PDB file of C-alpha atoms in Angstrom:
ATOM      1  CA  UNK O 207      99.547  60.659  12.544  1.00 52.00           C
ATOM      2  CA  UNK O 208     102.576  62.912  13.301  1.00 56.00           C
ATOM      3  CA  UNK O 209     104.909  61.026  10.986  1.00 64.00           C
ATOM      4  CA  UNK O 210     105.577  61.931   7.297  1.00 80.00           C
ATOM      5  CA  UNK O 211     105.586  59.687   4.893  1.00 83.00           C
ATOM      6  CA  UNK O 212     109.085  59.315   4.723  1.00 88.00           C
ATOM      7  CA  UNK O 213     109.776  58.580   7.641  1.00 91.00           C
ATOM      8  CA  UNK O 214     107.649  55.601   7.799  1.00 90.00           C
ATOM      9  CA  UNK O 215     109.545  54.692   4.321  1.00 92.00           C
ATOM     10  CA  UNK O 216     112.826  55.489   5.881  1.00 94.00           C
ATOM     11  CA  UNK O 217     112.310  52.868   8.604  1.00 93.00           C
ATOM     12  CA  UNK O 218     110.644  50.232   6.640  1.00 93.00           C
ATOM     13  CA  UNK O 219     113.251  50.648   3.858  1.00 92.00           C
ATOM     14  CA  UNK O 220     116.104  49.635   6.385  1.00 93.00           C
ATOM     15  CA  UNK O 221     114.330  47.133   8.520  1.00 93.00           C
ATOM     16  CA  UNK O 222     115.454  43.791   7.982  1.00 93.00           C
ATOM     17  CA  UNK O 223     113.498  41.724   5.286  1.00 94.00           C
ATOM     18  CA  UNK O 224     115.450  38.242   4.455  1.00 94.00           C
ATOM     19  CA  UNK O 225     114.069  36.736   1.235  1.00 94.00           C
ATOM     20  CA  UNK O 226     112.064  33.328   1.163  1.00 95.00           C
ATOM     21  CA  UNK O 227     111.920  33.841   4.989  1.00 95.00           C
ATOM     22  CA  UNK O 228     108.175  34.345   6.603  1.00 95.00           C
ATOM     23  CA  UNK O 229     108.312  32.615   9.679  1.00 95.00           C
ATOM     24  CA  UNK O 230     109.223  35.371  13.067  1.00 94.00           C
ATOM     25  CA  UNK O 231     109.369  37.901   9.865  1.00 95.00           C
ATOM     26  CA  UNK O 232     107.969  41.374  11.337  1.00 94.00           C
ATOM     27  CA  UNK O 233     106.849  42.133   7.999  1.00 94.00           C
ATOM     28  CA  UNK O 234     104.679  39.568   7.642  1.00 96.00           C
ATOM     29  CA  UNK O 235     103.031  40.222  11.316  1.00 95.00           C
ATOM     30  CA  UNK O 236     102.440  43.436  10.013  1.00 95.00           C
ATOM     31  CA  UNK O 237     100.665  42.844   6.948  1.00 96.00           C
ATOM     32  CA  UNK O 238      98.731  40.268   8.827  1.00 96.00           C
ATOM     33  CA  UNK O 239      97.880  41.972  11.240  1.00 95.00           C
ATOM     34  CA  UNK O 240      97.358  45.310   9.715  1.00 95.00           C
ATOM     35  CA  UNK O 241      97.017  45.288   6.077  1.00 96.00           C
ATOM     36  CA  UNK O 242      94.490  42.572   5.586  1.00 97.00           C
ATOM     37  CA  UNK O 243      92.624  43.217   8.240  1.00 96.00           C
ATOM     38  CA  UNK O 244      92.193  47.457   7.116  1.00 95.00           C
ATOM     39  CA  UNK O 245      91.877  46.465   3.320  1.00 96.00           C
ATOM     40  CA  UNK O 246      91.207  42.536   3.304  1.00 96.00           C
ATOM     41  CA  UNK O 247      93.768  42.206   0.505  1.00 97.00           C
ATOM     42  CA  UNK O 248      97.204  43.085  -0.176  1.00 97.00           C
ATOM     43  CA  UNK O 249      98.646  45.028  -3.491  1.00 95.00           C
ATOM     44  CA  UNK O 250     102.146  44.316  -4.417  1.00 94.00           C
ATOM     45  CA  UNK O 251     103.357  46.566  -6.808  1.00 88.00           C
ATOM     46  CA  UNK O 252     106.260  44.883  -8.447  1.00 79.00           C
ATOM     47  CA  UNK O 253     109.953  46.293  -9.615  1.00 70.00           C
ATOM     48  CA  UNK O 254     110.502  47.050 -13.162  1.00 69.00           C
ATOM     49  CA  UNK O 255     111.696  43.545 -14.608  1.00 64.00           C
ATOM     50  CA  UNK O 256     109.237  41.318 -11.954  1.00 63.00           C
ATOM     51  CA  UNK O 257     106.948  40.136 -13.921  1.00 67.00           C
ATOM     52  CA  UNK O 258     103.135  41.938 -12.714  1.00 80.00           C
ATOM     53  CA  UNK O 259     101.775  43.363 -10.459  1.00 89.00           C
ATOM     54  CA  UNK O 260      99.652  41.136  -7.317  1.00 93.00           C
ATOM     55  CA  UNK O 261      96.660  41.825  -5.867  1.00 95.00           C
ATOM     56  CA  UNK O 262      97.043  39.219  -2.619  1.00 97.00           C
ATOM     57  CA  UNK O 263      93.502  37.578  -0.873  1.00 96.00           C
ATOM     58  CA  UNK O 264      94.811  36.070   1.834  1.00 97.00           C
ATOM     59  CA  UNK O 265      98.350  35.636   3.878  1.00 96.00           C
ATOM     60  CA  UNK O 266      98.382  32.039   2.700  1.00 97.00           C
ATOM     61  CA  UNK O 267      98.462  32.789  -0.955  1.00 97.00           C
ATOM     62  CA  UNK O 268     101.550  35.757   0.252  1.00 97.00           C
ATOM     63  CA  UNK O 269     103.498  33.182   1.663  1.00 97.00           C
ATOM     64  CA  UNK O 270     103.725  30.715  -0.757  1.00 97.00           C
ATOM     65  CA  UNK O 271     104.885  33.180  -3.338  1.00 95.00           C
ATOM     66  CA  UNK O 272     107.564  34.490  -0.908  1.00 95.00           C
ATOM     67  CA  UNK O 273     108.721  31.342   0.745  1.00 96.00           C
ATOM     68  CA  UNK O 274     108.720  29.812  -3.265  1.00 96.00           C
ATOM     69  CA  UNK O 275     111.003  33.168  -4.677  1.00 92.00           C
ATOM     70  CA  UNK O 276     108.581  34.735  -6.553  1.00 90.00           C
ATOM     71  CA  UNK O 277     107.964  37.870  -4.114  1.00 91.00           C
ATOM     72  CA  UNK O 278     111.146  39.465  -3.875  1.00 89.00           C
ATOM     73  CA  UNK O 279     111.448  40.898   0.163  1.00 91.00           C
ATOM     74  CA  UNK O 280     112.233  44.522  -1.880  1.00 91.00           C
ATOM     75  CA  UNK O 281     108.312  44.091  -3.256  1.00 91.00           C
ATOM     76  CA  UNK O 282     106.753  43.019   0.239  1.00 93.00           C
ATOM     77  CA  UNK O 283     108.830  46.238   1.664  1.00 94.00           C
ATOM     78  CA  UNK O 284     106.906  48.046  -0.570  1.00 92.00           C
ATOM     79  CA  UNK O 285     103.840  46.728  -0.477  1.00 95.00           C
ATOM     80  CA  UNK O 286     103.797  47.543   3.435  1.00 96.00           C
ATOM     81  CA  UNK O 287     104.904  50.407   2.742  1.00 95.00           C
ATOM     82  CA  UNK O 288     101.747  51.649   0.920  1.00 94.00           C
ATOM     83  CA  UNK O 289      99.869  50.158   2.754  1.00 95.00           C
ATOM     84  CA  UNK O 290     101.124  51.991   6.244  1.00 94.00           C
ATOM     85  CA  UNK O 291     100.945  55.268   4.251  1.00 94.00           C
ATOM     86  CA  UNK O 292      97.624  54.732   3.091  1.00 93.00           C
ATOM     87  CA  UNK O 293      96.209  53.847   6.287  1.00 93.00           C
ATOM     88  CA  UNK O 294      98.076  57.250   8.001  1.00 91.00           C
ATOM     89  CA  UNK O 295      97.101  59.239   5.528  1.00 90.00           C
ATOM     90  CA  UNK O 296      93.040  58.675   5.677  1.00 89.00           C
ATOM     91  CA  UNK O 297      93.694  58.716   9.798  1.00 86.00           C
ATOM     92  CA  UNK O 298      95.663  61.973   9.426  1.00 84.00           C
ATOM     93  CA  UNK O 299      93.065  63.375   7.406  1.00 86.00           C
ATOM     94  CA  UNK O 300      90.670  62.624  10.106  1.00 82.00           C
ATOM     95  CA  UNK O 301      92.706  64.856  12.495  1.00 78.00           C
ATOM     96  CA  UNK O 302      93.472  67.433  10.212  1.00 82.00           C
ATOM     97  CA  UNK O 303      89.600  67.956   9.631  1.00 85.00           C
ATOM     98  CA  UNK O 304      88.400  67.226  12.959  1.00 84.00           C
ATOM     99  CA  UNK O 305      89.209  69.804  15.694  1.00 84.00           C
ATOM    100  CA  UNK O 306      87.787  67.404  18.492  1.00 83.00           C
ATOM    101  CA  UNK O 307      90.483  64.891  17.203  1.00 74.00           C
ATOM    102  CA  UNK O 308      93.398  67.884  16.975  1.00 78.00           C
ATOM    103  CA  UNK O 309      92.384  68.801  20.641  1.00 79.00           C
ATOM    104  CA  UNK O 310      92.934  64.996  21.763  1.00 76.00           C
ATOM    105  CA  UNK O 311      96.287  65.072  19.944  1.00 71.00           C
ATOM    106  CA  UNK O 312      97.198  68.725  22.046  1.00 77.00           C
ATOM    107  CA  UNK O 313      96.375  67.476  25.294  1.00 78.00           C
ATOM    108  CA  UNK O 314      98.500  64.230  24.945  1.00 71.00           C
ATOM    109  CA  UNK O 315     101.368  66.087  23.855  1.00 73.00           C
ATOM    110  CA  UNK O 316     100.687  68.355  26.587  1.00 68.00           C
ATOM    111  CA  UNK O 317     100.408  65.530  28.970  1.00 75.00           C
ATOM    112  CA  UNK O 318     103.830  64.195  27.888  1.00 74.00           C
ATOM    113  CA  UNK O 319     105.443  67.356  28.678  1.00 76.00           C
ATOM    114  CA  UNK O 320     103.957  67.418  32.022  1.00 77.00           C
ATOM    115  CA  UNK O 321     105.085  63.625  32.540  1.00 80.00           C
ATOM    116  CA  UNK O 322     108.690  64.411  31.237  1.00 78.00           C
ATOM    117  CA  UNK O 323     108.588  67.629  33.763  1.00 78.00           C
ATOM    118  CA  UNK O 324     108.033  65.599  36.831  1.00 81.00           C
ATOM    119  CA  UNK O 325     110.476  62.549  36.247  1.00 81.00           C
ATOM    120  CA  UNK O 326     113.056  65.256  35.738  1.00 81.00           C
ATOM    121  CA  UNK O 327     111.900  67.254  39.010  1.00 82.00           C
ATOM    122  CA  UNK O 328     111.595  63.535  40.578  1.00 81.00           C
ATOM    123  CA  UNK O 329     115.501  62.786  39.779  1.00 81.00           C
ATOM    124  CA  UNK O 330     116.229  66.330  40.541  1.00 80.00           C
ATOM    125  CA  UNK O 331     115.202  65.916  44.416  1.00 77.00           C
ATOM    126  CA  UNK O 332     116.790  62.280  44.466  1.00 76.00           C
ATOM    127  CA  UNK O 333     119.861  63.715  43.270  1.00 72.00           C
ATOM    128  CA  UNK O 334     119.274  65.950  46.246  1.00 71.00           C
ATOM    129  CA  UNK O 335     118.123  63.373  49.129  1.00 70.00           C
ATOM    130  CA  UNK O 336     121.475  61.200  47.851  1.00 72.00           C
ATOM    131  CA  UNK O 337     123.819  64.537  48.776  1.00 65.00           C
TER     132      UNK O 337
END
């Protein structure tokens, strides 16, 4: 909700994606677990030169295509990719128009600040007690 959009690109651009591989892939947790389920399909915009754009109905059909060659990793990096911003961009525009939701998103950064304060008074009088 805090994060930009290119930040969420930056990591997903450099996270590991090996091609044909979908087994223990994280990308392929994540679209399972978070894609489908938010838009019960998966869009894969394809590279210039790729052939066509994909519209994906199930994890099945995405893994064939990968594990066969026909998905290059770059286009399932990008396909999670808008599908990540899309989803934080309709939540962020929750909080943004909500000032319940903004108040919820204060007091936990609040609370944070609090936590960090005591574990650094906490060390603070260890450091003392070990003297």
């Amino acid at each position: 909700m805090t994060r930009s959009l290119d930040d969420v690109n930056e990591k997903i651009n450099s996270a590991f994606c090996p091609q044909r591989v979908t087994a223990f892939n994280p990308f392929f947790e994540y679209i399972k677990s978070v894609a489908f389920p938010w838009f019960g399909n998966l869009e894969v915009v394809r590279k210039e030169g790729n052939d066509s754009n994909k519209i994906f109905s199930s994890m099945e059909e995405l893994i064939v295509d990968c594990e066969s060659g026909y998905l290059d990793s770059t286009d399932v990096k990008l396909a999670l990719q808008k599908a990540i911003n899309g989803i934080l961009e309709l939540v962020g525009e929750f909080f943004r128009s909500s000032t319940d939701a903004q108040a919820v998103i204060t007091s936990h950064k609040f609370q944070d600040e609090i936590t960090a304060d005591m574990q650094k008074i906490l060390m603070q009088n260890k450091d003392l007690v070990n003297l």
